[in-house]
Coordinates of C-alpha atoms and ligand atoms in Angstrom, one line a residue:
M11 CA 23.8 14.4 -19.3
I12 CA 23.3 10.5 -19.9
F13 CA 20.6 8.8 -20.9
G14 CA 19.6 4.9 -20.6
K15 CA 17.3 2.6 -19.9
H16 CA 18.2 2.2 -16.2
I17 CA 18.5 6.2 -15.7
N18 CA 16.2 7.7 -17.9
R19 CA 12.9 7.0 -15.7
Y20 CA 14.6 9.4 -12.8
Y21 CA 14.3 12.2 -15.3
L22 CA 10.7 11.4 -15.7
K23 CA 10.1 10.5 -11.8
Y24 CA 12.0 14.1 -10.6
S25 CA 10.8 16.1 -13.6
P26 CA 8.6 18.4 -11.7
W27 CA 11.8 19.5 -9.5
L28 CA 13.9 19.3 -12.7
L29 CA 11.4 21.9 -14.4
L30 CA 11.2 24.0 -11.2
G31 CA 14.9 24.0 -11.5
L32 CA 15.2 24.8 -15.2
L33 CA 12.7 28.2 -14.4
A34 CA 15.2 28.9 -11.9
L35 CA 18.4 28.3 -13.7
I36 CA 16.6 30.3 -16.9
A37 CA 15.6 33.4 -14.5
V38 CA 19.4 33.5 -13.1
D39 CA 21.0 33.4 -16.7
Y40 CA 18.5 36.3 -17.9
L41 CA 19.3 38.2 -14.6
Q42 CA 22.9 37.7 -15.5
L43 CA 23.2 39.2 -19.0
L44 CA 21.4 42.2 -17.6
T45 CA 24.6 43.5 -15.7
P46 CA 26.8 44.1 -18.6
R47 CA 24.2 46.7 -19.9
L48 CA 24.8 48.2 -16.0
Y49 CA 28.6 48.5 -16.9
Q50 CA 28.3 49.8 -20.4
M51 CA 26.2 53.0 -18.7
V52 CA 28.3 53.6 -16.3
I53 CA 31.3 53.7 -18.7
N54 CA 29.6 56.1 -20.7
G55 CA 28.0 57.8 -18.0
M56 CA 31.8 58.5 -16.6
N57 CA 33.0 59.7 -20.5
D58 CA 30.2 61.6 -21.4
G59 CA 28.3 62.8 -18.6
Y60 CA 24.9 61.4 -19.9
V61 CA 23.4 57.9 -20.9
M62 CA 20.6 56.7 -23.2
Y63 CA 18.2 55.2 -20.9
E64 CA 15.0 53.9 -22.1
G65 CA 15.8 55.6 -25.6
V66 CA 16.3 58.7 -23.6
K67 CA 19.2 61.0 -23.3
T68 CA 19.7 61.2 -19.5
V69 CA 22.4 62.9 -16.8
F70 CA 24.2 60.9 -15.4
D71 CA 24.5 61.9 -11.6
M72 CA 24.5 60.7 -8.3
D73 CA 20.9 59.9 -8.3
F74 CA 21.0 58.2 -11.6
L75 CA 24.1 56.0 -10.3
L76 CA 22.2 54.9 -7.3
E77 CA 18.6 54.6 -8.7
R78 CA 19.2 52.9 -12.0
I79 CA 22.6 51.3 -11.6
C80 CA 23.1 50.4 -8.0
M81 CA 19.6 49.5 -6.7
P82 CA 19.1 47.8 -10.2
M83 CA 22.4 45.6 -9.2
V84 CA 21.5 44.6 -5.6
I85 CA 18.1 43.1 -6.7
I86 CA 19.9 41.3 -9.3
I87 CA 22.6 39.7 -7.5
V88 CA 19.9 39.0 -4.5
C89 CA 17.6 37.4 -7.3
I90 CA 20.7 35.6 -8.7
C91 CA 21.7 34.3 -5.5
I92 CA 18.0 32.9 -4.6
G93 CA 17.5 31.3 -8.3
R94 CA 21.1 30.0 -7.7
F95 CA 20.3 28.3 -4.6
L96 CA 16.8 27.4 -5.9
W97 CA 18.2 25.4 -9.0
R98 CA 20.9 24.0 -7.0
L99 CA 18.5 22.6 -4.6
C100 CA 16.1 21.1 -7.3
I101 CA 18.6 19.9 -9.7
F102 CA 21.7 18.4 -7.6
G103 CA 18.9 17.2 -5.1
S104 CA 17.3 15.3 -7.9
A105 CA 20.8 13.8 -8.4
I106 CA 21.4 12.6 -5.1
K107 CA 17.8 11.2 -5.1
T108 CA 18.3 9.6 -8.3
S109 CA 21.5 7.7 -7.1
T110 CA 20.1 6.6 -4.1
A111 CA 17.2 5.1 -5.7
L112 CA 20.0 3.3 -8.0
R113 CA 22.2 2.2 -5.3
N114 CA 18.6 0.6 -3.7
R115 CA 18.0 -1.2 -6.7
M116 CA 21.5 -2.5 -7.3
F117 CA 21.6 -3.7 -4.1
D118 CA 17.9 -5.3 -4.4
H119 CA 19.1 -7.0 -7.8
A120 CA 22.5 -8.0 -6.3
R121 CA 20.8 -9.8 -3.4
G122 CA 18.8 -11.8 -5.9
L123 CA 21.8 -13.1 -8.2
S124 CA 23.3 -16.5 -8.0
T125 CA 26.4 -17.5 -6.0
Q126 CA 27.7 -18.0 -9.5
Y127 CA 27.6 -14.5 -10.2
Y128 CA 30.0 -13.5 -7.0
Q129 CA 32.3 -16.5 -8.0
V130 CA 33.1 -14.3 -11.4
N131 CA 32.8 -10.7 -9.9
K132 CA 34.8 -9.8 -7.2
V133 CA 33.7 -7.9 -4.2
G134 CA 36.2 -4.9 -4.7
N135 CA 35.1 -4.5 -8.1
L136 CA 31.4 -4.7 -7.1
M137 CA 32.0 -2.1 -4.3
S138 CA 33.6 0.3 -6.7
L139 CA 30.5 0.0 -8.6
F140 CA 28.5 1.5 -5.4
T141 CA 30.8 4.1 -4.6
N142 CA 32.9 5.7 -7.7
D143 CA 30.5 5.0 -10.7
L144 CA 28.0 5.9 -8.9
D145 CA 29.3 9.0 -8.0
T146 CA 30.1 9.9 -11.6
V147 CA 26.5 8.8 -12.6
E148 CA 25.2 11.2 -10.2
E149 CA 27.2 13.9 -11.1
C150 CA 26.6 13.6 -14.6
F151 CA 22.7 13.4 -13.8
G152 CA 23.4 16.7 -11.9
S153 CA 26.0 18.7 -13.5
G154 CA 25.3 17.0 -16.7
F155 CA 22.0 18.5 -16.6
L156 CA 22.8 22.1 -15.4
M157 CA 25.6 22.2 -18.2
L158 CA 23.4 21.3 -21.2
F159 CA 20.6 24.0 -20.4
D160 CA 22.9 26.6 -19.0
A161 CA 25.0 26.1 -22.5
I162 CA 21.8 26.4 -24.5
F163 CA 20.0 29.2 -22.5
L164 CA 23.1 31.3 -21.3
G165 CA 24.8 30.7 -24.6
S166 CA 22.2 31.6 -26.8
L167 CA 21.0 34.6 -25.1
A168 CA 24.6 36.1 -24.9
I169 CA 25.0 35.5 -28.5
M170 CA 22.0 37.1 -29.2
K171 CA 23.0 40.2 -27.0
M172 CA 26.6 40.0 -28.9
W173 CA 25.0 39.9 -32.4
N174 CA 22.6 42.5 -32.3
M175 CA 25.7 44.8 -30.8
D176 CA 28.0 43.9 -33.9
R177 CA 27.8 40.8 -36.1
L178 CA 31.4 40.9 -37.6
L179 CA 32.8 41.0 -33.9
T180 CA 30.4 38.2 -32.9
C181 CA 31.8 36.2 -35.9
F182 CA 35.1 36.7 -34.4
A183 CA 34.4 35.8 -30.6
L184 CA 32.4 32.4 -32.0
V185 CA 34.4 30.6 -34.8
P186 CA 37.2 29.9 -32.4
M187 CA 34.8 28.8 -30.2
A188 CA 33.0 26.4 -32.9
L189 CA 36.6 24.7 -33.6
L190 CA 37.0 24.6 -29.8
L191 CA 33.6 22.7 -29.4
A192 CA 34.7 20.3 -32.6
C193 CA 38.2 19.5 -31.1
S194 CA 36.3 18.8 -27.7
T195 CA 33.9 16.1 -29.0
I196 CA 37.6 14.4 -30.3
V197 CA 39.1 14.7 -26.9
G198 CA 35.8 13.5 -25.2
K199 CA 35.9 10.3 -26.8
H200 CA 39.6 9.7 -25.6
L201 CA 38.8 11.0 -22.5
G202 CA 36.3 8.1 -22.0
K203 CA 38.9 5.6 -22.8
K204 CA 41.3 7.0 -20.2
W205 CA 38.2 6.9 -17.6
R206 CA 37.4 3.4 -18.0
K207 CA 41.2 2.1 -17.6
R208 CA 41.2 4.2 -14.4
Q209 CA 38.1 2.9 -13.2
A210 CA 39.4 -0.6 -14.3
A211 CA 43.0 0.0 -12.4
F212 CA 40.9 1.0 -8.9
S213 CA 38.7 -2.1 -9.1
S214 CA 41.7 -4.1 -9.3
L215 CA 43.2 -2.2 -6.5
S216 CA 40.2 -2.5 -4.1
D217 CA 39.9 -6.2 -5.4
F218 CA 43.4 -6.9 -4.1
S219 CA 43.0 -4.6 -0.6
Q220 CA 39.8 -6.3 0.4
E221 CA 41.1 -10.0 -0.8
S222 CA 44.4 -9.2 1.3
F223 CA 42.8 -8.0 4.6
S224 CA 40.4 -11.0 4.5
G225 CA 43.3 -13.4 3.9
I226 CA 45.4 -11.4 6.4
A227 CA 45.9 -14.5 8.7
V228 CA 46.8 -16.7 5.9
I229 CA 49.3 -14.0 4.6
K230 CA 51.1 -13.3 8.3
A231 CA 51.2 -17.2 8.7
F232 CA 53.1 -18.0 5.5
V233 CA 55.4 -14.8 6.0
K234 CA 54.2 -13.2 2.7
E235 CA 53.5 -9.7 3.6
S236 CA 56.6 -8.4 1.9
K237 CA 54.9 -10.2 -1.4
E238 CA 51.7 -8.8 -0.8
L239 CA 53.4 -5.4 -0.8
L240 CA 55.0 -5.7 -3.8
A241 CA 51.9 -7.1 -5.5
F242 CA 50.2 -4.0 -3.8
K243 CA 52.8 -1.5 -5.1
G244 CA 52.7 -2.9 -8.4
L245 CA 48.6 -2.5 -8.8
N246 CA 48.9 0.7 -7.0
K247 CA 51.6 1.9 -9.7
E248 CA 49.3 0.8 -12.5
N249 CA 46.3 2.8 -10.7
E250 CA 48.7 5.9 -10.1
K251 CA 49.7 5.3 -14.3
A252 CA 45.9 5.3 -15.3
N253 CA 45.6 8.2 -12.8
I254 CA 48.1 10.3 -14.1
E255 CA 47.3 9.9 -17.8
F256 CA 43.7 11.0 -17.2
T257 CA 44.5 13.8 -15.4
R258 CA 47.4 15.1 -18.2
T259 CA 44.6 14.4 -20.8
V260 CA 42.0 16.5 -18.9
T261 CA 44.6 19.5 -17.8
L262 CA 45.8 19.5 -21.5
F263 CA 42.4 19.8 -22.4
R264 CA 41.6 22.5 -19.9
I265 CA 44.6 24.6 -21.0
M266 CA 43.6 24.4 -24.3
V267 CA 39.9 25.7 -23.5
M268 CA 42.1 28.6 -21.5
L269 CA 44.0 28.9 -24.6
F270 CA 41.1 29.5 -27.0
V271 CA 39.1 31.7 -24.7
E272 CA 42.0 34.2 -24.0
S273 CA 43.0 34.1 -27.7
V274 CA 39.4 35.1 -28.6
I275 CA 39.4 38.0 -25.9
C276 CA 42.5 39.3 -27.9
V277 CA 40.7 39.4 -30.8
I278 CA 37.6 41.2 -29.4
L279 CA 40.0 43.8 -28.0
G280 CA 41.8 44.1 -31.0
Y281 CA 38.7 44.6 -33.2
G282 CA 36.5 45.9 -30.7
G283 CA 39.3 48.9 -30.2
Y284 CA 39.6 49.4 -33.9
L285 CA 35.9 49.9 -33.7
V286 CA 35.9 52.4 -31.2
W287 CA 38.8 54.4 -32.4
K288 CA 36.8 54.3 -35.7
G289 CA 34.0 55.5 -33.7
S290 CA 31.2 53.0 -34.8
F291 CA 31.6 51.4 -30.9
N292 CA 31.8 53.4 -27.6
A293 CA 34.2 52.5 -24.8
G294 CA 31.2 51.2 -22.8
Q295 CA 29.7 48.9 -25.9
L296 CA 33.2 47.3 -25.9
V297 CA 32.8 46.4 -22.1
E298 CA 29.3 45.3 -22.5
F299 CA 30.4 43.1 -25.3
I300 CA 33.4 41.3 -23.7
G301 CA 30.9 41.4 -20.5
Y302 CA 28.4 39.3 -22.9
F303 CA 31.2 37.3 -24.2
T304 CA 32.5 36.3 -20.5
T305 CA 29.2 34.8 -20.1
I306 CA 29.3 32.5 -22.7
V307 CA 32.9 31.4 -21.6
W308 CA 31.4 29.2 -18.8
P309 CA 28.6 27.7 -21.6
I310 CA 31.1 26.9 -24.0
M311 CA 33.6 25.2 -20.9
A312 CA 30.5 23.6 -20.1
V313 CA 29.7 22.2 -23.3
S314 CA 33.4 20.7 -23.3
E315 CA 33.2 19.6 -19.6
L316 CA 29.8 18.0 -20.7
I317 CA 31.4 15.9 -23.6
D318 CA 33.9 15.2 -20.8
L319 CA 31.4 14.5 -18.2
T320 CA 29.2 12.5 -20.3
S321 CA 32.0 9.7 -21.7
R322 CA 32.9 9.4 -18.0
G323 CA 29.2 8.9 -17.1
K324 CA 28.2 6.6 -19.7
A325 CA 31.0 4.5 -19.0
S326 CA 30.3 4.4 -15.3
L327 CA 26.5 3.6 -16.3
G328 CA 27.6 1.1 -18.6
R329 CA 29.6 -0.9 -15.7
I330 CA 26.3 -0.2 -13.5
S331 CA 24.2 -1.6 -15.8
E332 CA 26.1 -4.8 -16.4
L333 CA 24.9 -5.7 -12.6
L334 CA 21.8 -4.4 -13.1
D335 CA 21.4 -6.6 -16.5
A336 CA 22.8 -9.7 -14.9
K337 CA 20.2 -12.3 -15.1
V338 CA 18.8 -13.6 -12.0
D339 CA 19.1 -17.0 -13.1
V340 CA 17.7 -18.6 -10.0
C341 CA 14.4 -17.6 -9.6
D342 CA 10.9 -18.4 -9.4
R343 CA 8.7 -20.1 -12.1
E344 CA 5.2 -18.6 -12.9
D345 CA 2.6 -20.0 -10.7
V346 CA 4.7 -21.5 -8.0
A347 CA 2.9 -22.4 -4.7
N348 CA 4.6 -22.0 -1.2
L349 CA 5.3 -24.8 1.2
T350 CA 2.8 -24.3 3.7
S351 CA 3.2 -26.3 7.2
P352 CA 6.6 -28.3 5.8
K353 CA 7.1 -31.4 7.1
G354 CA 10.6 -32.3 6.3
E355 CA 10.3 -34.7 3.8
I356 CA 13.2 -34.8 1.0
E357 CA 13.6 -37.0 -1.9
F358 CA 16.2 -36.8 -4.6
R359 CA 15.1 -38.9 -7.6
G360 CA 17.8 -39.5 -10.1
L361 CA 19.6 -36.3 -10.1
S362 CA 22.4 -35.6 -12.1
F363 CA 23.8 -31.9 -11.8
R364 CA 26.7 -30.2 -13.1
Y365 CA 27.8 -26.8 -11.8
P366 CA 26.8 -24.0 -14.6
D367 CA 30.7 -23.7 -15.2
G368 CA 31.4 -26.9 -14.6
E369 CA 33.0 -29.6 -17.0
Y370 CA 31.8 -32.7 -15.8
D371 CA 28.7 -33.8 -13.5
V372 CA 29.4 -33.6 -9.8
L373 CA 26.2 -35.7 -8.8
K374 CA 25.2 -38.4 -11.1
D375 CA 21.8 -40.3 -10.6
V376 CA 21.4 -39.2 -6.9
S377 CA 18.5 -40.8 -5.5
F378 CA 17.4 -40.9 -1.9
T379 CA 14.6 -40.4 0.4
I380 CA 14.9 -38.4 3.6
N381 CA 11.4 -39.0 5.6
A382 CA 10.2 -36.6 7.6
G383 CA 11.6 -36.4 11.4
E384 CA 14.5 -38.5 10.3
N385 CA 18.4 -37.6 11.6
V386 CA 20.2 -38.4 8.7
G387 CA 24.0 -38.3 8.0
I388 CA 25.4 -37.4 4.8
V389 CA 28.8 -38.7 4.5
G390 CA 32.0 -39.3 2.0
K391 CA 35.6 -38.2 1.2
T392 CA 35.9 -34.6 0.4
G393 CA 34.6 -33.0 -2.7
C394 CA 32.3 -36.1 -3.3
G395 CA 29.4 -33.5 -3.6
K396 CA 27.8 -33.7 0.0
T397 CA 27.7 -29.8 0.0
T398 CA 26.4 -29.7 -3.3
I399 CA 23.6 -31.7 -2.2
V400 CA 22.8 -29.3 0.5
D401 CA 23.0 -26.3 -2.0
L402 CA 20.4 -27.9 -4.5
I403 CA 17.9 -28.5 -1.5
L404 CA 18.2 -24.7 -0.6
R405 CA 17.8 -24.0 -4.3
T406 CA 21.2 -22.3 -4.8
Y407 CA 21.3 -23.5 -8.5
N408 CA 18.6 -24.7 -10.7
V409 CA 17.8 -28.4 -11.1
P410 CA 15.8 -30.4 -13.8
D411 CA 12.0 -30.9 -13.3
G412 CA 11.3 -34.1 -11.1
S413 CA 14.6 -34.3 -9.8
I414 CA 14.2 -33.3 -6.0
Y415 CA 10.8 -33.3 -3.8
I416 CA 10.0 -31.4 -0.8
D417 CA 7.3 -33.0 1.0
G418 CA 6.0 -34.8 -2.1
K419 CA 6.4 -31.4 -4.5
D420 CA 8.5 -30.8 -7.0
V421 CA 10.9 -28.0 -5.7
N422 CA 10.3 -26.4 -8.9
S423 CA 6.8 -25.8 -8.3
L424 CA 7.6 -24.7 -5.2
S425 CA 8.6 -21.0 -4.0
I426 CA 12.4 -20.4 -3.4
R427 CA 11.4 -18.6 -0.4
S428 CA 9.3 -20.9 1.2
V429 CA 11.5 -23.9 0.6
R430 CA 14.1 -21.6 2.4
D431 CA 12.1 -20.8 5.2
A432 CA 11.3 -24.1 5.6
C433 CA 15.2 -25.0 6.4
A434 CA 17.9 -23.8 8.7
Y435 CA 21.3 -23.8 7.4
V436 CA 24.5 -23.8 9.4
P437 CA 27.2 -23.5 6.2
Q438 CA 30.8 -24.5 6.3
D439 CA 32.2 -20.8 6.4
N440 CA 29.9 -20.3 9.6
F441 CA 30.1 -16.5 8.5
L442 CA 29.1 -13.9 11.4
F443 CA 28.0 -10.3 10.8
S444 CA 30.0 -7.6 13.0
D445 CA 27.2 -7.3 15.5
T446 CA 26.5 -8.1 19.2
I447 CA 26.3 -12.2 19.8
E448 CA 22.6 -12.1 20.4
N449 CA 21.8 -10.1 17.1
N450 CA 24.1 -12.7 15.6
I451 CA 21.9 -15.8 17.0
A452 CA 18.6 -14.2 16.4
F453 CA 19.4 -13.2 12.7
G454 CA 17.0 -15.7 11.4
V455 CA 14.1 -15.0 13.1
D456 CA 11.9 -11.6 12.8
A457 CA 11.3 -11.0 16.8
H458 CA 13.1 -12.9 19.7
E459 CA 13.4 -13.1 23.7
P460 CA 17.0 -12.8 25.3
D461 CA 15.6 -16.6 26.7
G462 CA 15.1 -17.7 23.3
V463 CA 18.8 -16.9 22.3
R464 CA 20.2 -17.8 25.4
Y465 CA 18.4 -21.4 25.1
A466 CA 19.5 -21.9 21.4
A467 CA 23.2 -21.0 22.8
A468 CA 22.7 -23.6 25.5
M469 CA 21.8 -26.5 22.8
A470 CA 24.6 -25.4 20.8
D471 CA 26.8 -25.9 24.0
V472 CA 28.1 -22.2 23.8
D473 CA 26.2 -20.5 26.5
E474 CA 29.1 -20.7 29.0
N475 CA 31.5 -19.3 26.6
I476 CA 29.2 -16.2 26.0
S477 CA 28.4 -16.2 29.6
A478 CA 32.2 -15.4 29.9
F479 CA 32.8 -12.6 28.0
S480 CA 32.4 -9.2 30.1
E481 CA 29.6 -8.0 27.8
G482 CA 27.9 -11.8 27.5
Y483 CA 25.3 -11.6 24.7
A484 CA 25.8 -8.1 24.3
T485 CA 29.5 -8.6 22.9
V486 CA 30.1 -7.5 19.5
L487 CA 31.9 -9.7 17.3
G488 CA 34.1 -9.5 14.5
E489 CA 35.8 -6.4 12.7
R490 CA 34.4 -3.8 15.6
G491 CA 34.9 -6.5 18.4
V492 CA 36.1 -9.5 19.5
T493 CA 37.3 -12.4 17.8
V494 CA 35.7 -15.6 18.4
S495 CA 37.4 -19.4 18.2
G496 CA 36.5 -21.6 15.1
G497 CA 34.9 -23.9 17.7
Q498 CA 32.8 -20.9 19.3
K499 CA 32.0 -19.7 15.8
Q500 CA 30.9 -23.0 14.5
R501 CA 28.4 -23.4 17.6
I502 CA 27.2 -19.8 17.4
S503 CA 26.1 -20.5 13.8
I504 CA 24.4 -23.9 15.5
A505 CA 22.6 -21.8 17.7
R506 CA 21.5 -19.0 15.2
A507 CA 20.0 -22.3 12.9
L508 CA 18.5 -23.8 16.2
M509 CA 16.4 -20.3 16.7
R510 CA 14.6 -20.8 13.7
D511 CA 13.4 -24.3 14.8
S512 CA 12.5 -25.3 10.9
A513 CA 11.1 -28.2 9.7
I514 CA 14.7 -29.1 8.2
L515 CA 18.2 -28.4 9.9
I516 CA 21.0 -29.1 7.7
L517 CA 24.4 -28.8 9.2
D518 CA 27.3 -29.0 6.9
D519 CA 30.8 -30.1 8.6
S520 CA 29.5 -27.9 11.8
V521 CA 31.1 -29.5 14.6
S522 CA 34.6 -30.1 12.7
A523 CA 36.0 -27.5 14.7
V524 CA 35.0 -29.0 18.5
D525 CA 36.3 -31.3 20.7
T526 CA 34.6 -35.0 21.0
K527 CA 33.2 -34.1 24.2
T528 CA 31.7 -31.0 22.8
E529 CA 30.3 -32.7 19.9
R530 CA 28.4 -35.7 21.6
A531 CA 26.8 -33.0 23.8
I532 CA 25.6 -30.9 21.0
L533 CA 24.5 -34.1 19.3
A534 CA 22.4 -35.4 22.1
N535 CA 21.0 -31.7 22.4
L536 CA 20.0 -31.9 18.9
R537 CA 18.3 -35.4 19.2
A538 CA 16.1 -34.1 22.2
T539 CA 15.2 -30.7 20.7
R540 CA 14.7 -31.9 16.8
A541 CA 12.4 -34.9 17.7
G542 CA 10.2 -35.1 14.9
K543 CA 11.8 -33.0 12.9
T544 CA 14.5 -33.3 9.8
T545 CA 18.1 -32.9 10.7
I546 CA 20.8 -33.5 8.0
L547 CA 24.1 -33.5 9.4
I548 CA 27.3 -33.5 6.6
A549 CA 30.2 -35.1 8.1
H550 CA 33.5 -36.7 7.0
R551 CA 33.9 -38.2 10.8
I552 CA 32.2 -41.1 10.9
S553 CA 32.0 -40.7 14.9
T554 CA 29.8 -37.5 13.9
I555 CA 27.1 -39.3 12.3
E556 CA 27.3 -42.9 13.4
N557 CA 24.0 -43.2 15.7
M558 CA 22.0 -41.2 13.1
D559 CA 18.8 -42.7 11.8
K560 CA 20.0 -43.1 8.3
I561 CA 23.5 -42.6 6.7
I562 CA 24.1 -41.7 2.9
F563 CA 27.2 -42.5 2.0
I564 CA 28.5 -40.7 -1.4
E565 CA 31.2 -41.5 -3.5
D566 CA 32.4 -39.4 -6.4
G567 CA 29.2 -37.9 -6.8
C568 CA 27.2 -41.3 -6.4
V569 CA 25.1 -42.8 -3.8
E570 CA 27.0 -45.6 -3.0
A571 CA 24.9 -47.2 0.3
I572 CA 22.2 -46.2 2.1
G573 CA 21.3 -47.4 5.7
S574 CA 22.3 -47.3 9.3
H575 CA 25.9 -47.3 10.7
A576 CA 25.7 -51.1 11.2
E577 CA 24.1 -51.8 8.1
L578 CA 26.6 -50.0 6.1
Y579 CA 29.2 -51.3 8.0
A580 CA 28.3 -54.8 7.1
S581 CA 27.2 -54.6 3.5
C582 CA 29.3 -51.5 2.1
S583 CA 33.1 -52.5 2.0
A584 CA 34.2 -48.9 0.9
Y585 CA 32.2 -47.3 3.9
R586 CA 33.8 -50.0 6.2
K587 CA 37.3 -49.3 4.9
M588 CA 36.6 -45.4 5.6
V589 CA 35.7 -46.3 9.2
E590 CA 38.6 -48.7 9.7
L591 CA 40.6 -45.7 8.4
Q592 CA 39.4 -43.3 10.7
R593 CA 39.6 -45.4 13.6
L594 CA 43.4 -46.0 12.8
E595 CA 44.1 -42.5 12.1
E596 CA 42.2 -42.0 15.7
E597 CA 44.7 -44.1 17.2
G598 CA 48.3 -43.8 15.5
G599 CA 47.5 -40.8 13.8
D600 CA 50.4 -39.9 12.0
E601 CA 52.1 -43.3 11.2
I602 CA 49.3 -43.7 8.5
Ligands
ADP20 P1 32.0 -32.3 -0.6 O1 31.1 -31.3 0.2 O2 31.6 -33.1 -0.4 O3 33.2 -31.9 0.0 P2 31.0 -30.3 -2.4 O4 30.0 -30.3 -3.3 O5 32.1 -28.9 -1.9 O6 32.2 -31.3 -2.2 O7 32.0 -30.1 -4.4 C1 31.7 -31.4 -5.1 C2 32.6 -31.1 -6.5 O8 32.2 -29.9 -6.8 C3 34.2 -30.6 -6.1 O9 35.0 -31.4 -6.8 C4 34.2 -29.1 -6.1 O10 35.3 -28.7 -6.7 C5 33.1 -28.9 -7.3 N1 32.4 -27.5 -7.0 C6 31.8 -27.0 -5.9 N2 31.3 -25.9 -6.1 C7 31.8 -25.3 -7.3 C8 31.2 -24.4 -8.5 N3 30.8 -23.2 -7.5 N4 31.6 -24.2 -9.4 C9 32.1 -25.6 -10.2 N5 32.5 -26.4 -9.6 C10 32.0 -26.8 -8.0

């Protein structure tokens, strides 16, 4: 059984079920302890021809056997079965419900964590929290609860019965068991360490596999399959080693438990046999005593297993708690307002920005204004800070007060959701889901008409390509379906953003994989459909943004110049140099 701030609430929430399960468990324990007495009566009855029944000497005949032994035995067995079914349903059902609720909370919390969190914590590791660790916590919640209470009730009831029969024999039976309990506590701690090592090795393995499968194209292109296999084998070996070490310790522990139990049975048989020989115990009583002892073997084993399970559960809950306790650092302040009827004006006022784990300012004293309805291009060399500007508009990171305004309001005074809602974004990686093209395009809207999807696709110049697929818009993409080219992916992503018809559209290097003719067609469509709405186009190709209303030219995180293409070309030497360089590249290519 484990406790912790993230799990305690479920004991309370499911307390009616757990209580019902507990009652059924106590009833089963009580019934279980009635059978050794029946064995005693059968043995004594067969030996002596009579039995002591409710303090009365009664003849042991067929009627007695059927009425007082077999019938009660059948009733006990049926009741035990019903009781076991009931406690399993209540206790294990609560455990399953707990892990489902915990999984939901984990997913919900993970959703709110910053991009920074995902840069530090790899997907493989996160996946093992949702699978292995959660399974262990579920087991610890259900089986842990069962083992603890079963050990308490069944153990104490059986010990009481044994104590009433013969105190010395009970001491002989229990002293080694107490020793076993002490050993179990020490081994339990050791097992916890081994379990953590095992989980860490499994996490590394799943991290590596996840990354290998994601980067399979690069691995193949660089013919590095053997290198990857070697690295995988290394990690797999580590995983095997950790598993073997854990299994070895568990096995040794179980053998030790069995050894203790068997030796105690030997002691009972030896001393009990002596008592029978002496005449202070009869054969039936010895069998009854052994019956009680075998009943407490399970609770004692359960205690030792509980120690092992608890240490594993604690380790897993600890890892899960790290996720649940991870601070959601980008969140709304109190009393934020919603950005209603967004117009699309954006202003940066002297913003300097450094990534949370960064060592230098990526943006330095950046100031510019994008008026509502303007078409703006942001251009500059790779790494100059263009994507960072977009990330900050979308509130992916925190920004200082008074540095970014949307429609004249400080972004920190606006709810993150409403700011993001006002924007449609085409990210650089153009991630598409393993779903139909239609659902991918309609991802950002709550309801859609097929015509709307088709129109957005036409505006992104991808309708023809999609219609050429045998299943058209119902074509499934990704792992379960077809693979589309980089250019098609970019255009489907543009269509997805266009579907939202937001006040602000941001395209981050989103037409880099399409040819110039297609680029021109998309840009012309954007101008037509987005008239009066703000559109921000990030590009490193000047030709992409030269016809925009305004161009913001970034160099090394600073705004170098702002103006139309002609203005910048005339007034900014760095911009002119870039234009010339790109023109030469287009004309001569390799010779530059
Ligand atoms: P651009 O979009 O102009 O190519 P970026 O805005 O992506 O450039 O990056 C600007 C700088 O910020 C780069 O030097 C990059 O290495 C750095 N950078 C980007 N993302 C992070 C991050 N999450 N943590 C730290 N540094 C980052």
